[in-house]
Every structure is written in structure tokens, then in C-alpha cells.
C-alpha angles and dihedrals in degrees: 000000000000112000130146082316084088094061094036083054091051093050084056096047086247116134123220123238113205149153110246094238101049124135117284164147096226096284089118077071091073096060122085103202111251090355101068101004133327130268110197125195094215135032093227075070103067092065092066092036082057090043098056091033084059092050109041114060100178094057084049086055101040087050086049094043097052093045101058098046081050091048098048087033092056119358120047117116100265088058087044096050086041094049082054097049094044081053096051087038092063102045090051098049088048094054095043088053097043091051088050094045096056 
């Protein structure tokens, strides 16, 4: 499962540690294997993944560090509402143009 936990763990620094093929709405999307979190293939792997997480430091910070500039550069709530409005925007402004068009 990897659900909005995965944005709520960037916000924190925190990054998130899935399978690739875990259950989701498409916030697996939002992690860059190795750059943001790690995605793994098989869960024997997560023992080694937790393993090498818990020795280098540097690789810990570096994921931290990368999640949460992704999370305040494009996923706070203010992206996400105006995301939203710029959608509805649009759809709006092509139907309106297509109404008047015709």
C-alpha cells in the first residue's frame, strides 16, 4: 500500500520505502528510485534495502533531502488546489470556446 502516505512522508524528509508494484493511486509516481525513495521488485529485498539504509548515512540524507525539495517544489497543497483550478479553468474555457465556435 502506498497511498498519500508517500507525499505526507516527503513533506517530513522522510523517504519512502516501497515495492513498485504496491497499491496505489499513482503516488508511487512521485518517487525516483534511489533519488527520492526506493521502489524494490521483491520483498527479500527489503531486508538488504533496510540493512544499507541503517549504514550509510549520507545515502539516508541525500534521499531525505531530495523528497522533501520535490514535496514543497510540487506538492503542497497550494500546487495541488491550483493544479485543480488551472484543470477546471481549462475545461471550462474549451467548452466555452467550443459553444461559441459552433
Amino acid at each position: 500500500q502506498a497511498g498519500l502516505t508517500v507525499l505526507n512522508s516527503m513533506a517530513y524528509g522522510v523517504p519512502f520505502v516501497t515495492n513498485k508494484n504496491a497499491i496505489t493511486g499513482g503516488e508511487t509516481f512521485n518517487i525516483k528510485n534511489n533519488i527520492k525513495g526506493i521502489l524494490y521488485d521483491n520483498d527479500e529485498d527489503l531486508i538488504d534495502i533496510i540493512q544499507d539504509l541503517s549504514k550509510d548515512f549520507n545515502k539516508v540524507n541525500q534521499l531525505s533531502k531530495n523528497a522533501q525539495e520535490f514535496y514543497f517544489k510540487n506538492c503542497t497543497l497550494s500546487i495541488m488546489v491550483q493544479g485543480i483550478i488551472d484543470a477546471a479553468n481549462y475545461a471550462y474555457n474549451k467548452i466555452n470556446n467550443e459553444t461559441t465556435t459552433n
